Amino acid sequence: MELAIHNWMRAETLEHTLNRISKLDYGYIEIQGTPENYDTQKVQLLLDVYGIKCWGSVTLMLEDRNLLAKDVAQRKMSVQYVKDIAKMVSELGGSVISLVPATVGKIIPDATPDQEWEWAVEGIQEIYRYTEDLGLKIGIEPINRFETYFINRGEQALALAEAVGSNCGVCLDTFHMNLEEEDLYKTIKKVGKRLVNFHVADNNRMAPGMGHLNWNKIITTLKEIGYDKVLSVEFCAPLDRTPANPYPNSIDTNPEGLSAEQKKFLEDHGSSAITDEFYTMLTKKSIETLTKLI
C-alpha cells in the first residue's frame, strides 16, 4: 500500500501542497473535485517537478449537485460534473473517482426510496460507462447520517455498486465508518474486492493516530482482503475555540484564497481555516502513523 492525501482541507496553492507532501514522502495526491480550477497540463508539470502522482479525485457534492434530485436538469448537471472530474483525473493519469451520490448537508429526501434509488443507479451508470472508457474506477463512498440520508454504510454502497455494474467499486472512509458501522472490520471484509479506495482519518477526524481507532487492525484487515492500493489521508480537523485548545496555533484568522464554497464546506465539516503549521503537523502525523503499518 502507498499513501495519498487530499488537498481540499486547506485553502492554499497546489504547488504549496505538493512541496509539503513531497518533503514528507507522500507518493500520491487525491486532487480536489473542482476541475474548473485546474489546467491539467500545468498540474501535470507540477506533479512531475515534485515527484507526486495523481491517485484520483473526490466529488464535492455541494449546492445543487445531486444525482438523486427530483429535477431532471439538476441530475443531468450533476452527472456532467462527475464526468468533468473523470476527464481531469484521466488527463492526470489517475485511477479512481470517489463518488458521493447526494448533496452533502442535505438530510431530508425529496422522493420515495425507490425513485431515488432508480435515479442514483441511472446517473451513476451513465458516469460508469464514461469512466470505463477512460479506464477509471468509481468508488461509491458512504458518509455519515449528519451529512446525508443516502448511503451511510458500506453495505449500502456495495448494493449500489452492484446495481451499477461489475467494475463499479466502493470507497470506505474510517471517520464515517466509525460513526455508522456496527463492525468496521466486517464491513471491510464484506466489501472485499469491490474496495477501490480507502480514506483515512481518526474517529475525531484528526490525523490517524490522534484518536482511538485501531490502525494496526484496520491495516491488517485490508491486507487480509488483498487491498494493496492507496490509503488516502483525509483529515478535517475540528477546531477548538476555547481556552482548552491544545493547539493554540491552529486557527488561521486571516486566510488567503479561501473561496466562499471552500469556507462553507470546511465549516459544515466542523472546521474552519487552519494554519500552515497545524496542517503540516497533521500531514506529518498521518504518515508517521501509517508508514510503519503498511
mmCIF file of N, CA and C in Angstrom, residues 167-263:
data_model
loop_
_atom_site.group_PDB
_atom_site.id
_atom_site.type_symbol
_atom_site.label_atom_id
_atom_site.label_comp_id
_atom_site.label_asym_id
_atom_site.label_seq_id
_atom_site.Cartn_x
_atom_site.Cartn_y
_atom_site.Cartn_z
ATOM 1 N N ASN A 167 -17.730 -3.601 -12.577
ATOM 2 C CA ASN A 167 -16.471 -2.971 -12.188
ATOM 3 C C ASN A 167 -16.658 -1.760 -11.278
ATOM 4 N N CYS A 168 -17.904 -1.468 -10.929
ATOM 5 C CA CYS A 168 -18.142 -0.334 -10.033
ATOM 6 C C CYS A 168 -17.730 -0.725 -8.624
ATOM 7 N N GLY A 169 -17.001 0.159 -7.949
ATOM 8 C CA GLY A 169 -16.459 -0.183 -6.645
ATOM 9 C C GLY A 169 -16.997 0.662 -5.509
ATOM 10 N N VAL A 170 -16.346 0.512 -4.368
ATOM 11 C CA VAL A 170 -16.714 1.210 -3.138
ATOM 12 C C VAL A 170 -15.477 1.902 -2.588
ATOM 13 N N CYS A 171 -15.661 3.094 -2.039
ATOM 14 C CA CYS A 171 -14.624 3.800 -1.289
ATOM 15 C C CYS A 171 -15.089 3.889 0.157
ATOM 16 N N LEU A 172 -14.316 3.366 1.080
ATOM 17 C CA LEU A 172 -14.652 3.446 2.500
ATOM 18 C C LEU A 172 -13.814 4.518 3.182
ATOM 19 N N ASP A 173 -14.372 5.092 4.228
ATOM 20 C CA ASP A 173 -13.721 6.172 4.971
ATOM 21 C C ASP A 173 -13.838 5.854 6.456
ATOM 22 N N THR A 174 -12.706 5.779 7.132
ATOM 23 C CA THR A 174 -12.700 5.328 8.528
ATOM 24 C C THR A 174 -13.464 6.267 9.457
ATOM 25 N N PHE A 175 -13.444 7.579 9.191
ATOM 26 C CA PHE A 175 -14.192 8.511 10.036
ATOM 27 C C PHE A 175 -15.683 8.215 9.975
ATOM 28 N N HIS A 176 -16.213 8.076 8.787
ATOM 29 C CA HIS A 176 -17.636 7.794 8.620
ATOM 30 C C HIS A 176 -17.987 6.388 9.111
ATOM 31 N N MET A 177 -17.100 5.439 8.884
ATOM 32 C CA MET A 177 -17.345 4.063 9.324
ATOM 33 C C MET A 177 -17.468 3.991 10.845
ATOM 34 N N ASN A 178 -16.623 4.741 11.531
ATOM 35 C CA ASN A 178 -16.654 4.735 12.989
ATOM 36 C C ASN A 178 -18.003 5.192 13.526
ATOM 37 N N LEU A 179 -18.674 6.070 12.778
ATOM 38 C CA LEU A 179 -19.984 6.572 13.194
ATOM 39 C C LEU A 179 -21.119 5.627 12.821
ATOM 40 N N GLU A 180 -20.991 4.919 11.700
ATOM 41 C CA GLU A 180 -22.137 4.223 11.123
ATOM 42 C C GLU A 180 -22.081 2.701 11.149
ATOM 43 N N GLU A 181 -20.900 2.116 11.191
ATOM 44 C CA GLU A 181 -20.807 0.666 11.060
ATOM 45 C C GLU A 181 -20.898 -0.039 12.413
ATOM 46 N N GLU A 182 -21.629 -1.139 12.439
ATOM 47 C CA GLU A 182 -21.657 -1.980 13.635
ATOM 48 C C GLU A 182 -20.288 -2.581 13.896
ATOM 49 N N ASP A 183 -19.614 -2.987 12.818
ATOM 50 C CA ASP A 183 -18.277 -3.576 12.912
ATOM 51 C C ASP A 183 -17.530 -3.181 11.641
ATOM 52 N N LEU A 184 -16.634 -2.216 11.744
ATOM 53 C CA LEU A 184 -15.983 -1.709 10.536
ATOM 54 C C LEU A 184 -15.095 -2.757 9.878
ATOM 55 N N TYR A 185 -14.555 -3.698 10.666
ATOM 56 C CA TYR A 185 -13.698 -4.739 10.090
ATOM 57 C C TYR A 185 -14.518 -5.706 9.243
ATOM 58 N N LYS A 186 -15.713 -6.060 9.725
ATOM 59 C CA LYS A 186 -16.606 -6.921 8.951
ATOM 60 C C LYS A 186 -17.035 -6.228 7.661
ATOM 61 N N THR A 187 -17.240 -4.917 7.736
ATOM 62 C CA THR A 187 -17.635 -4.166 6.547
ATOM 63 C C THR A 187 -16.526 -4.185 5.504
ATOM 64 N N ILE A 188 -15.293 -3.987 5.933
ATOM 65 C CA ILE A 188 -14.161 -4.051 5.004
ATOM 66 C C ILE A 188 -14.133 -5.407 4.309
ATOM 67 N N LYS A 189 -14.327 -6.472 5.091
ATOM 68 C CA LYS A 189 -14.301 -7.815 4.514
ATOM 69 C C LYS A 189 -15.480 -8.059 3.574
ATOM 70 N N LYS A 190 -16.644 -7.513 3.918
ATOM 71 C CA LYS A 190 -17.827 -7.700 3.078
ATOM 72 C C LYS A 190 -17.665 -6.986 1.729
ATOM 73 N N VAL A 191 -17.126 -5.782 1.756
ATOM 74 C CA VAL A 191 -16.882 -5.054 0.510
ATOM 75 C C VAL A 191 -15.833 -5.780 -0.320
ATOM 76 N N GLY A 192 -14.798 -6.290 0.342
ATOM 77 C CA GLY A 192 -13.817 -7.151 -0.304
ATOM 78 C C GLY A 192 -13.205 -6.584 -1.569
ATOM 79 N N LYS A 193 -13.310 -7.333 -2.649
ATOM 80 C CA LYS A 193 -12.660 -6.974 -3.910
ATOM 81 C C LYS A 193 -13.267 -5.739 -4.569
ATOM 82 N N ARG A 194 -14.430 -5.314 -4.100
ATOM 83 C CA ARG A 194 -15.033 -4.093 -4.647
ATOM 84 C C ARG A 194 -14.389 -2.831 -4.071
ATOM 85 N N LEU A 195 -13.510 -2.979 -3.084
ATOM 86 C CA LEU A 195 -12.880 -1.809 -2.478
ATOM 87 C C LEU A 195 -11.827 -1.255 -3.426
ATOM 88 N N VAL A 196 -12.047 -0.016 -3.892
ATOM 89 C CA VAL A 196 -11.124 0.585 -4.854
ATOM 90 C C VAL A 196 -10.406 1.809 -4.300
ATOM 91 N N ASN A 197 -10.823 2.271 -3.121
ATOM 92 C CA ASN A 197 -10.162 3.416 -2.491
ATOM 93 C C ASN A 197 -10.485 3.378 -1.007
ATOM 94 N N PHE A 198 -9.587 3.957 -0.195
ATOM 95 C CA PHE A 198 -9.765 3.893 1.254
ATOM 96 C C PHE A 198 -9.286 5.200 1.866
ATOM 97 N N HIS A 199 -10.236 5.974 2.424
ATOM 98 C CA HIS A 199 -9.911 7.259 3.049
ATOM 99 C C HIS A 199 -9.612 7.052 4.530
ATOM 100 N N VAL A 200 -8.611 7.746 5.028
ATOM 101 C CA VAL A 200 -8.203 7.553 6.414
ATOM 102 C C VAL A 200 -8.176 8.861 7.200
ATOM 103 N N ALA A 201 -8.873 8.836 8.325
ATOM 104 C CA ALA A 201 -8.824 9.873 9.358
ATOM 105 C C ALA A 201 -9.218 9.171 10.644
ATOM 106 N N ASP A 202 -8.868 9.737 11.778
ATOM 107 C CA ASP A 202 -9.212 9.071 13.036
ATOM 108 C C ASP A 202 -10.665 9.344 13.407
ATOM 109 N N ASN A 203 -11.118 8.758 14.523
ATOM 110 C CA ASN A 203 -12.533 8.871 14.905
ATOM 111 C C ASN A 203 -12.981 10.313 15.104
ATOM 112 N N ASN A 204 -12.046 11.196 15.483
ATOM 113 C CA ASN A 204 -12.351 12.609 15.705
ATOM 114 C C ASN A 204 -12.050 13.458 14.474
ATOM 115 N N ARG A 205 -11.781 12.822 13.395
ATOM 116 C CA ARG A 205 -11.426 13.401 12.102
ATOM 117 C C ARG A 205 -10.102 14.152 12.128
ATOM 118 N N MET A 206 -9.319 13.876 13.165
ATOM 119 C CA MET A 206 -7.940 14.349 13.189
ATOM 120 C C MET A 206 -7.097 13.362 12.385
ATOM 121 N N ALA A 207 -5.792 13.580 12.356
ATOM 122 C CA ALA A 207 -4.897 12.689 11.632
ATOM 123 C C ALA A 207 -4.911 11.292 12.250
ATOM 124 N N PRO A 208 -4.709 10.251 11.441
ATOM 125 C CA PRO A 208 -4.571 8.905 12.001
ATOM 126 C C PRO A 208 -3.532 8.887 13.121
ATOM 127 N N GLY A 209 -3.903 8.266 14.245
ATOM 128 C CA GLY A 209 -3.018 8.222 15.399
ATOM 129 C C GLY A 209 -3.346 9.262 16.451
ATOM 130 N N MET A 210 -4.329 10.124 16.169
ATOM 131 C CA MET A 210 -4.690 11.171 17.123
ATOM 132 C C MET A 210 -6.063 10.913 17.748
ATOM 133 N N GLY A 211 -6.569 9.711 17.585
ATOM 134 C CA GLY A 211 -7.856 9.323 18.159
ATOM 135 C C GLY A 211 -7.762 7.914 18.706
ATOM 136 N N HIS A 212 -8.897 7.184 18.703
ATOM 137 C CA HIS A 212 -8.886 5.854 19.316
ATOM 138 C C HIS A 212 -9.017 4.693 18.329
ATOM 139 N N LEU A 213 -9.004 4.961 17.023
ATOM 140 C CA LEU A 213 -9.115 3.860 16.069
ATOM 141 C C LEU A 213 -7.880 2.967 16.125
ATOM 142 N N ASN A 214 -8.121 1.667 15.913
ATOM 143 C CA ASN A 214 -7.053 0.672 15.956
ATOM 144 C C ASN A 214 -6.457 0.534 14.557
ATOM 145 N N TRP A 215 -5.433 1.310 14.276
ATOM 146 C CA TRP A 215 -4.885 1.353 12.921
ATOM 147 C C TRP A 215 -4.177 0.063 12.545
ATOM 148 N N ASN A 216 -3.577 -0.597 13.495
ATOM 149 C CA ASN A 216 -2.934 -1.870 13.189
ATOM 150 C C ASN A 216 -3.968 -2.892 12.706
ATOM 151 N N LYS A 217 -5.119 -2.953 13.383
ATOM 152 C CA LYS A 217 -6.158 -3.903 12.991
ATOM 153 C C LYS A 217 -6.802 -3.505 11.662
ATOM 154 N N ILE A 218 -6.973 -2.206 11.430
ATOM 155 C CA ILE A 218 -7.542 -1.732 10.166
ATOM 156 C C ILE A 218 -6.649 -2.133 8.995
ATOM 157 N N ILE A 219 -5.355 -1.861 9.114
ATOM 158 C CA ILE A 219 -4.427 -2.182 8.026
ATOM 159 C C ILE A 219 -4.320 -3.691 7.839
ATOM 160 N N THR A 220 -4.307 -4.428 8.942
ATOM 161 C CA THR A 220 -4.256 -5.891 8.852
ATOM 162 C C THR A 220 -5.468 -6.436 8.107
ATOM 163 N N THR A 221 -6.645 -5.879 8.404
ATOM 164 C CA THR A 221 -7.874 -6.316 7.730
ATOM 165 C C THR A 221 -7.816 -6.010 6.241
ATOM 166 N N LEU A 222 -7.295 -4.836 5.883
ATOM 167 C CA LEU A 222 -7.135 -4.502 4.469
ATOM 168 C C LEU A 222 -6.211 -5.497 3.771
ATOM 169 N N LYS A 223 -5.149 -5.881 4.433
ATOM 170 C CA LYS A 223 -4.230 -6.862 3.851
ATOM 171 C C LYS A 223 -4.908 -8.217 3.688
ATOM 172 N N GLU A 224 -5.779 -8.566 4.631
ATOM 173 C CA GLU A 224 -6.483 -9.855 4.564
ATOM 174 C C GLU A 224 -7.380 -9.963 3.338
ATOM 175 N N ILE A 225 -7.962 -8.834 2.904
ATOM 176 C CA ILE A 225 -8.828 -8.878 1.718
ATOM 177 C C ILE A 225 -8.042 -8.626 0.430
ATOM 178 N N GLY A 226 -6.736 -8.442 0.563
ATOM 179 C CA GLY A 226 -5.895 -8.249 -0.605
ATOM 180 C C GLY A 226 -5.869 -6.823 -1.135
ATOM 181 N N TYR A 227 -6.283 -5.862 -0.307
ATOM 182 C CA TYR A 227 -6.235 -4.464 -0.744
ATOM 183 C C TYR A 227 -4.783 -3.985 -0.684
ATOM 184 N N ASP A 228 -4.230 -3.673 -1.849
ATOM 185 C CA ASP A 228 -2.830 -3.252 -1.920
ATOM 186 C C ASP A 228 -2.681 -1.922 -2.646
ATOM 187 N N LYS A 229 -3.752 -1.149 -2.644
ATOM 188 C CA LYS A 229 -3.745 0.110 -3.391
ATOM 189 C C LYS A 229 -3.294 1.256 -2.484
ATOM 190 N N VAL A 230 -4.030 2.348 -2.509
ATOM 191 C CA VAL A 230 -3.622 3.582 -1.827
ATOM 192 C C VAL A 230 -4.499 3.854 -0.612
ATOM 193 N N LEU A 231 -3.879 4.312 0.459
ATOM 194 C CA LEU A 231 -4.598 4.889 1.593
ATOM 195 C C LEU A 231 -4.558 6.398 1.404
ATOM 196 N N SER A 232 -5.733 7.021 1.356
ATOM 197 C CA SER A 232 -5.806 8.448 1.059
ATOM 198 C C SER A 232 -6.180 9.233 2.312
ATOM 199 N N VAL A 233 -5.233 10.009 2.809
ATOM 200 C CA VAL A 233 -5.406 10.765 4.055
ATOM 201 C C VAL A 233 -6.408 11.900 3.835
ATOM 202 N N GLU A 234 -7.442 11.942 4.690
ATOM 203 C CA GLU A 234 -8.495 12.943 4.540
ATOM 204 C C GLU A 234 -8.991 13.410 5.911
ATOM 205 N N PHE A 235 -8.074 13.926 6.710
ATOM 206 C CA PHE A 235 -8.499 14.523 7.975
ATOM 207 C C PHE A 235 -9.186 15.855 7.696
ATOM 208 N N CYS A 236 -10.000 16.290 8.628
ATOM 209 C CA CYS A 236 -10.610 17.632 8.571
ATOM 210 C C CYS A 236 -10.754 18.074 10.021
ATOM 211 N N ALA A 237 -9.686 18.613 10.541
ATOM 212 C CA ALA A 237 -9.555 18.827 11.982
ATOM 213 C C ALA A 237 -10.626 19.760 12.540
ATOM 214 N N PRO A 238 -11.359 19.308 13.573
ATOM 215 C CA PRO A 238 -12.291 20.193 14.275
ATOM 216 C C PRO A 238 -11.488 21.174 15.132
ATOM 217 N N LEU A 239 -11.800 22.437 15.009
ATOM 218 C CA LEU A 239 -11.001 23.445 15.703
ATOM 219 C C LEU A 239 -11.628 23.850 17.028
ATOM 220 N N ASP A 240 -10.774 24.004 18.010
ATOM 221 C CA ASP A 240 -11.190 24.363 19.369
ATOM 222 C C ASP A 240 -11.071 25.873 19.539
ATOM 223 N N ARG A 241 -12.192 26.527 19.832
ATOM 224 C CA ARG A 241 -12.205 27.989 20.005
ATOM 225 C C ARG A 241 -12.294 28.387 21.485
ATOM 226 N N THR A 242 -11.918 27.467 22.347
ATOM 227 C CA THR A 242 -11.989 27.723 23.782
ATOM 228 C C THR A 242 -10.585 27.776 24.380
ATOM 229 N N PRO A 243 -10.478 28.197 25.652
ATOM 230 C CA PRO A 243 -9.171 28.192 26.311
ATOM 231 C C PRO A 243 -8.581 26.785 26.465
ATOM 232 N N ALA A 244 -9.403 25.752 26.240
ATOM 233 C CA ALA A 244 -8.908 24.379 26.359
ATOM 234 C C ALA A 244 -8.194 23.892 25.103
ATOM 235 N N ASN A 245 -8.090 24.723 24.095
ATOM 236 C CA ASN A 245 -7.478 24.339 22.825
ATOM 237 C C ASN A 245 -6.048 23.842 23.023
ATOM 238 N N PRO A 246 -5.769 22.561 22.688
ATOM 239 C CA PRO A 246 -4.404 22.044 22.848
ATOM 240 C C PRO A 246 -3.475 22.487 21.721
ATOM 241 N N TYR A 247 -4.047 23.111 20.688
ATOM 242 C CA TYR A 247 -3.243 23.552 19.544
ATOM 243 C C TYR A 247 -3.498 25.047 19.311
ATOM 244 N N PRO A 248 -2.885 25.901 20.118
ATOM 245 C CA PRO A 248 -3.194 27.341 20.065
ATOM 246 C C PRO A 248 -2.848 28.008 18.747
ATOM 247 N N ASN A 249 -1.999 27.380 17.941
ATOM 248 C CA ASN A 249 -1.613 27.974 16.660
ATOM 249 C C ASN A 249 -2.347 27.329 15.481
ATOM 250 N N SER A 250 -3.535 26.790 15.738
ATOM 251 C CA SER A 250 -4.235 26.028 14.701
ATOM 252 C C SER A 250 -5.164 26.856 13.828
ATOM 253 N N ILE A 251 -5.706 27.944 14.347
ATOM 254 C CA ILE A 251 -6.728 28.702 13.625
ATOM 255 C C ILE A 251 -6.099 29.831 12.811
ATOM 256 N N ASP A 252 -6.371 29.799 11.509
ATOM 257 C CA ASP A 252 -5.900 30.852 10.616
ATOM 258 C C ASP A 252 -6.941 31.974 10.623
ATOM 259 N N THR A 253 -6.614 33.078 11.257
ATOM 260 C CA THR A 253 -7.585 34.174 11.405
ATOM 261 C C THR A 253 -7.634 35.080 10.179
ATOM 262 N N ASN A 254 -6.686 34.900 9.267
ATOM 263 C CA ASN A 254 -6.668 35.737 8.065
ATOM 264 C C ASN A 254 -6.307 34.890 6.845
ATOM 265 N N PRO A 255 -7.184 33.930 6.494
ATOM 266 C CA PRO A 255 -6.864 33.026 5.387
ATOM 267 C C PRO A 255 -6.847 33.741 4.045
ATOM 268 N N GLU A 256 -5.948 33.296 3.176
ATOM 269 C CA GLU A 256 -5.854 33.863 1.836
ATOM 270 C C GLU A 256 -6.345 32.830 0.818
ATOM 271 N N GLY A 257 -7.105 33.304 -0.152
ATOM 272 C CA GLY A 257 -7.537 32.424 -1.235
ATOM 273 C C GLY A 257 -8.620 31.441 -0.863
ATOM 274 N N LEU A 258 -9.349 31.693 0.212
ATOM 275 C CA LEU A 258 -10.413 30.792 0.639
ATOM 276 C C LEU A 258 -11.720 31.233 -0.010
ATOM 277 N N SER A 259 -12.198 30.447 -0.980
ATOM 278 C CA SER A 259 -13.434 30.804 -1.665
ATOM 279 C C SER A 259 -14.621 30.608 -0.731
ATOM 280 N N ALA A 260 -15.745 31.219 -1.084
ATOM 281 C CA ALA A 260 -16.957 31.079 -0.275
ATOM 282 C C ALA A 260 -17.385 29.618 -0.204
ATOM 283 N N GLU A 261 -17.223 28.884 -1.314
ATOM 284 C CA GLU A 261 -17.589 27.459 -1.349
ATOM 285 C C GLU A 261 -16.694 26.646 -0.419
ATOM 286 N N GLN A 262 -15.391 26.899 -0.472
ATOM 287 C CA GLN A 262 -14.455 26.190 0.412
ATOM 288 C C GLN A 262 -14.742 26.509 1.877
ATOM 289 N N LYS A 263 -14.991 27.782 2.159
ATOM 290 C CA LYS A 263 -15.272 28.200 3.533
ATOM 291 C C LYS A 263 -16.498 27.459 4.075
#
